[in-house]
């Protein structure tokens, strides 16, 4: 059993506006209204609850460390499995004739995984509406200063509420999603109209921040108050249109739940077994982090003294 996978990639794909209707839907799509066609286009899959009911219940798994695949690995020996030698790689031009943008999207989110989910809380320019949404195009790129990047798949003309709020106010909070509020966090991905707060819809709790106006998520064990440094739009080579925006944000304040620390490392190291972070996989799948393996980083001066290393130099 693959314990880290919550849904089946063979049954579900992430619903997106560009997903084409399959043949059986095309046969009767012309008889549907515009709104019905849009709904049909976004949901061409079996009923999720029916599929989910056939699966095992959520299993409580405590974080643990394993040995590596081959603890006796030796320098210069390469991979621990030779299967790759008998298989070829398929070369794909992302802009080959007839290839859809959606193909690149599905390929990348299923191969570049697991991905950290930036659970981003913002507030509107007038301060009346809070917004909360998950973004898996998020990562840390520096620690001094603490820098985060977030990618938005939208144009500057058709901005997501989160991006609009960040550009208007220059402020945001990036929260970590943990197992105990996965369902609520996922619900914030709903396509709610401007003026509707996902905090209310999800039942999650806004908590005051100290150095920025957007609230943090009280249920999150780790949150970063951040301020916008810069943003950059991306233009599609195929259409010449802006199809995405990346923002750089600097962390200005951290919030860590008091029970999250590795014992003896308060203020510096969070215990992953307590944090229980959720990651993004392909399609509509999420991942759990339940096991790991440790390896020391080699030092060249020391390694160069060994005979087997010298034989390779």
Short mmCIF file of C-alpha atoms in Angstrom, two decimals:
data_model
loop_
_atom_site.label_atom_id
_atom_site.label_comp_id
_atom_site.label_asym_id
_atom_site.label_seq_id
_atom_site.Cartn_x
_atom_site.Cartn_y
_atom_site.Cartn_z
CA UNK A 1 0.00 0.00 0.00
CA UNK A 2 1.35 3.45 -0.95
CA UNK A 3 0.54 5.23 2.27
CA UNK A 4 1.57 8.67 1.07
CA UNK A 5 -1.04 8.84 -1.70
CA UNK A 6 -4.58 9.82 -0.92
CA UNK A 7 -6.23 9.54 -4.33
CA UNK A 8 -5.70 7.50 -7.46
CA UNK A 9 -3.96 9.18 -10.42
CA UNK A 10 -5.66 6.78 -12.81
CA UNK A 11 -9.13 7.91 -11.81
CA UNK A 12 -8.73 11.60 -11.26
CA UNK A 13 -7.05 14.58 -12.81
CA UNK A 14 -7.10 18.11 -11.53
CA UNK A 15 -10.09 19.90 -13.08
CA UNK A 16 -8.93 22.89 -15.09
CA UNK A 17 -10.64 25.23 -17.50
CA UNK A 18 -8.63 23.96 -20.44
CA UNK A 19 -9.41 20.25 -20.00
CA UNK A 20 -11.11 19.10 -23.25
CA UNK A 21 -14.39 17.25 -23.24
CA UNK A 22 -13.90 13.59 -23.97
CA UNK A 23 -15.83 11.88 -26.76
CA UNK A 24 -18.83 10.70 -24.74
CA UNK A 25 -19.36 14.19 -23.37
CA UNK A 26 -19.02 15.81 -26.78
CA UNK A 27 -21.98 13.82 -28.06
CA UNK A 28 -24.44 15.68 -25.89
CA UNK A 29 -22.58 18.84 -24.86
CA UNK A 30 -24.33 20.87 -27.55
CA UNK A 31 -27.64 20.41 -25.73
CA UNK A 32 -26.33 21.96 -22.50
CA UNK A 33 -26.41 25.59 -21.44
CA UNK A 34 -23.16 27.54 -21.22
CA UNK A 35 -22.98 27.10 -17.44
CA UNK A 36 -23.82 23.40 -17.72
CA UNK A 37 -21.14 22.86 -20.35
CA UNK A 38 -18.62 24.62 -18.14
CA UNK A 39 -19.52 22.42 -15.19
CA UNK A 40 -19.39 19.30 -17.36
CA UNK A 41 -16.06 20.34 -18.75
CA UNK A 42 -14.56 20.75 -15.28
CA UNK A 43 -15.95 17.49 -13.87
CA UNK A 44 -15.58 14.64 -16.40
CA UNK A 45 -14.82 12.07 -13.69
CA UNK A 46 -16.66 9.45 -11.59
CA UNK A 47 -18.35 10.65 -8.43
CA UNK A 48 -15.49 11.20 -6.00
CA UNK A 49 -17.36 10.13 -2.87
CA UNK A 50 -18.25 6.82 -4.51
CA UNK A 51 -14.62 6.17 -5.38
CA UNK A 52 -13.38 7.35 -1.98
CA UNK A 53 -15.79 5.05 -0.13
CA UNK A 54 -13.98 2.02 -1.55
CA UNK A 55 -10.66 3.11 -0.10
CA UNK A 56 -9.10 2.35 3.26
CA UNK A 57 -9.63 4.78 6.13
CA UNK A 58 -6.96 7.31 6.94
CA UNK A 59 -4.14 5.50 8.71
CA UNK A 60 -2.38 7.18 11.60
CA UNK A 61 1.33 6.84 10.87
CA UNK A 62 4.00 8.21 13.18
CA UNK A 63 7.06 9.80 11.63
CA UNK A 64 10.07 7.47 11.57
CA UNK A 65 13.53 7.15 10.06
CA UNK A 66 14.65 4.25 7.87
CA UNK A 67 17.99 3.18 6.48
CA UNK A 68 18.72 4.26 2.91
CA UNK A 69 18.03 1.84 0.04
CA UNK A 70 21.67 0.66 0.16
CA UNK A 71 23.57 1.62 3.33
CA UNK A 72 26.67 -0.10 1.86
CA UNK A 73 26.76 2.12 -1.23
CA UNK A 74 30.30 2.82 -2.45
CA UNK A 75 31.70 5.87 -4.18
CA UNK A 76 31.50 5.74 -7.97
CA UNK A 77 28.89 2.96 -8.11
CA UNK A 78 25.95 5.13 -9.14
CA UNK A 79 22.32 4.11 -8.80
CA UNK A 80 21.20 1.23 -6.58
CA UNK A 81 18.91 -0.18 -9.30
CA UNK A 82 19.80 -0.86 -12.94
CA UNK A 83 16.30 -0.77 -14.40
CA UNK A 84 17.06 2.59 -16.01
CA UNK A 85 19.63 0.96 -18.30
CA UNK A 86 16.97 -0.94 -20.26
CA UNK A 87 14.54 1.96 -20.63
CA UNK A 88 14.64 5.03 -22.86
CA UNK A 89 13.61 8.56 -22.04
CA UNK A 90 10.95 10.17 -24.21
CA UNK A 91 11.93 13.62 -25.48
CA UNK A 92 9.14 16.21 -25.41
CA UNK A 93 9.19 19.71 -26.85
CA UNK A 94 6.76 21.73 -24.69
CA UNK A 95 5.71 23.73 -27.74
CA UNK A 96 5.66 20.98 -30.35
CA UNK A 97 2.92 21.28 -32.97
CA UNK A 98 -0.37 19.93 -31.64
CA UNK A 99 0.80 19.78 -28.02
CA UNK A 100 -1.59 21.47 -25.61
CA UNK A 101 -0.62 23.71 -22.71
CA UNK A 102 -2.65 21.38 -20.53
CA UNK A 103 -0.33 18.51 -21.41
CA UNK A 104 2.64 20.46 -20.05
CA UNK A 105 0.69 21.34 -16.92
CA UNK A 106 -0.24 17.73 -16.15
CA UNK A 107 3.26 16.51 -16.94
CA UNK A 108 4.98 19.02 -14.68
CA UNK A 109 2.69 18.74 -11.65
CA UNK A 110 2.86 14.94 -11.76
CA UNK A 111 6.66 14.79 -12.18
CA UNK A 112 7.84 17.69 -10.02
CA UNK A 113 6.53 16.34 -6.76
CA UNK A 114 5.99 16.43 -3.86
CA UNK A 115 5.61 20.21 -3.76
CA UNK A 116 5.31 22.47 -0.74
CA UNK A 117 1.92 24.17 -0.53
CA UNK A 118 1.97 27.85 0.31
CA UNK A 119 -1.30 28.42 2.14
CA UNK A 120 -1.56 32.15 1.52
CA UNK A 121 -3.72 34.55 3.46
CA UNK A 122 -4.23 38.11 2.22
CA UNK A 123 -6.58 41.02 2.73
CA UNK A 124 -8.28 43.31 0.22
CA UNK A 125 -7.14 46.87 -0.39
CA UNK A 126 -10.10 48.30 1.54
CA UNK A 127 -9.41 45.93 4.44
CA UNK A 128 -12.93 44.49 4.35
CA UNK A 129 -12.33 40.99 2.97
CA UNK A 130 -9.76 38.35 3.84
CA UNK A 131 -8.71 35.75 1.30
CA UNK A 132 -7.19 32.31 1.80
CA UNK A 133 -5.94 29.94 -0.90
CA UNK A 134 -3.37 27.14 -1.45
CA UNK A 135 -0.57 27.51 -4.01
CA UNK A 136 1.77 24.64 -4.83
CA UNK A 137 4.04 26.80 -7.00
CA UNK A 138 5.67 28.01 -3.77
CA UNK A 139 9.14 27.54 -2.33
CA UNK A 140 11.89 29.10 -0.20
CA UNK A 141 14.78 30.53 -2.21
CA UNK A 142 16.91 32.25 0.46
CA UNK A 143 17.20 32.47 4.24
CA UNK A 144 19.14 35.74 4.64
CA UNK A 145 16.90 37.56 3.99
CA UNK A 146 14.12 34.96 4.25
CA UNK A 147 12.77 34.90 0.69
CA UNK A 148 9.82 32.99 -0.74
CA UNK A 149 8.49 32.78 -4.29
CA UNK A 150 4.91 32.06 -5.31
CA UNK A 151 3.76 31.37 -8.85
CA UNK A 152 0.28 32.29 -10.07
CA UNK A 153 -1.20 30.75 -13.21
CA UNK A 154 -3.08 33.83 -14.32
CA UNK A 155 -2.54 36.92 -16.41
CA UNK A 156 -2.17 40.44 -15.07
CA UNK A 157 -5.54 41.22 -16.65
CA UNK A 158 -7.32 38.31 -14.98
CA UNK A 159 -5.66 38.16 -11.57
CA UNK A 160 -6.55 35.71 -8.84
CA UNK A 161 -7.87 37.42 -5.69
CA UNK A 162 -4.71 36.48 -3.79
CA UNK A 163 -2.42 38.04 -6.38
CA UNK A 164 -4.58 41.16 -6.63
CA UNK A 165 -4.49 41.61 -2.86
CA UNK A 166 -0.71 41.14 -2.71
CA UNK A 167 -0.11 43.69 -5.47
CA UNK A 168 -2.56 46.14 -3.87
CA UNK A 169 -1.28 45.88 -0.28
CA UNK A 170 2.22 44.43 -0.59
CA UNK A 171 1.51 42.02 2.27
CA UNK A 172 0.69 38.34 2.81
CA UNK A 173 1.07 35.44 5.23
CA UNK A 174 2.33 32.03 4.12
CA UNK A 175 1.03 29.20 6.29
CA UNK A 176 2.01 25.51 6.37
CA UNK A 177 -0.79 22.97 5.86
CA UNK A 178 -0.78 20.02 8.27
CA UNK A 179 -2.77 16.79 8.37
CA UNK A 180 -5.27 18.03 10.95
CA UNK A 181 -6.85 20.56 8.60
CA UNK A 182 -6.28 19.08 5.14
CA UNK A 183 -9.96 19.00 4.18
CA UNK A 184 -10.56 22.59 5.27
CA UNK A 185 -7.44 23.79 3.45
CA UNK A 186 -8.51 22.05 0.25
CA UNK A 187 -11.93 23.71 0.41
CA UNK A 188 -10.29 27.13 0.15
CA UNK A 189 -9.37 26.27 -3.45
CA UNK A 190 -13.03 26.92 -4.30
CA UNK A 191 -13.62 29.52 -7.04
CA UNK A 192 -15.38 31.94 -4.70
CA UNK A 193 -16.13 35.42 -6.11
CA UNK A 194 -14.34 38.53 -4.80
CA UNK A 195 -15.73 39.66 -1.47
CA UNK A 196 -16.27 36.13 -0.15
CA UNK A 197 -13.77 35.01 2.50
CA UNK A 198 -12.48 31.45 2.34
CA UNK A 199 -11.88 31.65 6.09
CA UNK A 200 -15.64 31.61 6.56
CA UNK A 201 -16.31 28.89 4.00
CA UNK A 202 -13.61 26.56 5.33
CA UNK A 203 -14.24 27.18 9.00
CA UNK A 204 -10.58 28.02 9.57
CA UNK A 205 -9.65 30.67 12.10
CA UNK A 206 -7.99 34.01 11.26
CA UNK A 207 -5.49 35.13 13.91
CA UNK A 208 -3.90 38.59 14.13
CA UNK A 209 -0.47 39.12 12.60
CA UNK A 210 2.09 41.48 14.11
CA UNK A 211 3.85 43.18 11.21
CA UNK A 212 1.37 42.82 8.34
CA UNK A 213 -2.39 43.31 8.05
CA UNK A 214 -3.42 39.92 6.60
CA UNK A 215 -4.27 37.39 9.33
CA UNK A 216 -2.43 34.14 9.83
CA UNK A 217 -4.22 30.79 10.00
CA UNK A 218 -4.57 29.87 13.68
CA UNK A 219 -4.72 26.14 12.90
CA UNK A 220 -1.36 26.27 11.11
CA UNK A 221 1.65 25.33 13.25
CA UNK A 222 4.01 27.54 11.22
CA UNK A 223 3.27 30.86 9.53
CA UNK A 224 5.44 33.49 7.84
CA UNK A 225 4.38 37.12 7.73
CA UNK A 226 5.78 38.49 4.49
CA UNK A 227 6.02 41.61 2.37
CA UNK A 228 6.15 41.86 -1.41
CA UNK A 229 9.59 42.60 -2.86
CA UNK A 230 8.89 42.27 -6.59
CA UNK A 231 6.76 40.51 -9.17
CA UNK A 232 7.37 39.30 -12.70
CA UNK A 233 4.84 38.38 -15.40
CA UNK A 234 5.52 35.47 -17.77
CA UNK A 235 4.64 35.48 -21.47
CA UNK A 236 3.78 32.33 -23.42
CA UNK A 237 6.13 31.77 -26.39
CA UNK A 238 3.19 30.27 -28.25
CA UNK A 239 0.62 33.04 -27.88
CA UNK A 240 2.57 36.08 -26.74
CA UNK A 241 0.06 36.52 -23.92
CA UNK A 242 0.80 36.82 -20.20
CA UNK A 243 -0.05 33.46 -18.66
CA UNK A 244 1.51 33.65 -15.21
CA UNK A 245 2.99 35.89 -12.54
CA UNK A 246 5.69 35.13 -9.97
CA UNK A 247 6.08 37.15 -6.79
CA UNK A 248 9.08 37.41 -4.47
CA UNK A 249 8.18 37.99 -0.83
CA UNK A 250 10.43 38.57 2.17
CA UNK A 251 9.58 36.95 5.49
CA UNK A 252 9.44 39.58 8.23
CA UNK A 253 8.02 37.56 11.13
CA UNK A 254 7.61 33.89 12.04
CA UNK A 255 4.92 32.19 14.14
CA UNK A 256 5.66 28.69 15.46
CA UNK A 257 3.34 26.66 17.68
CA UNK A 258 5.05 26.11 21.01
CA UNK A 259 4.95 22.28 20.87
CA UNK A 260 6.56 22.01 17.42
CA UNK A 261 10.22 22.18 18.41
CA UNK A 262 12.78 19.40 18.32
CA UNK A 263 13.71 18.99 21.97
CA UNK A 264 16.75 21.11 22.79
CA UNK A 265 16.49 23.11 19.55
CA UNK A 266 13.81 25.62 20.50
CA UNK A 267 13.83 28.61 18.16
CA UNK A 268 15.64 26.86 15.32
CA UNK A 269 14.42 23.35 14.39
CA UNK A 270 10.82 22.25 13.89
CA UNK A 271 10.02 18.55 14.44
CA UNK A 272 8.61 17.18 11.17
CA UNK A 273 6.91 14.38 13.09
CA UNK A 274 4.87 16.98 14.93
CA UNK A 275 4.35 19.32 11.99
CA UNK A 276 2.87 16.55 9.79
CA UNK A 277 3.08 18.69 6.63
CA UNK A 278 0.88 18.05 3.61
CA UNK A 279 2.35 18.32 0.11
CA UNK A 280 0.91 18.48 -3.40
CA UNK A 281 1.21 15.64 -5.87
CA UNK A 282 -0.26 15.33 -9.38
CA UNK A 283 -3.93 15.68 -10.24
CA UNK A 284 -6.04 16.20 -7.11
CA UNK A 285 -3.66 14.20 -4.93
CA UNK A 286 -2.05 15.30 -1.69
CA UNK A 287 0.92 13.65 0.01
CA UNK A 288 1.90 12.91 3.59
CA UNK A 289 5.42 12.97 5.01
CA UNK A 290 5.71 9.93 7.27
CA UNK A 291 9.25 8.57 6.81
CA UNK A 292 12.75 9.70 5.95
CA UNK A 293 16.38 8.61 5.66
CA UNK A 294 19.52 10.49 6.67
CA UNK A 295 22.82 10.81 4.81
CA UNK A 296 25.90 12.81 5.77
CA UNK A 297 27.30 15.32 3.28
CA UNK A 298 30.74 14.27 2.00
CA UNK A 299 33.75 16.56 2.50
CA UNK A 300 36.07 16.52 -0.50
CA UNK A 301 39.34 16.95 1.40
CA UNK A 302 38.57 13.97 3.61
CA UNK A 303 37.13 11.87 0.79
CA UNK A 304 40.15 12.53 -1.45
CA UNK A 305 42.36 10.70 1.04
CA UNK A 306 40.49 7.42 0.44
CA UNK A 307 41.90 4.96 -2.09
CA UNK A 308 38.60 4.31 -3.88
CA UNK A 309 38.11 8.05 -4.41
CA UNK A 310 41.70 8.55 -5.56
CA UNK A 311 41.18 5.80 -8.14
CA UNK A 312 38.37 7.87 -9.69
CA UNK A 313 40.33 11.14 -9.88
#
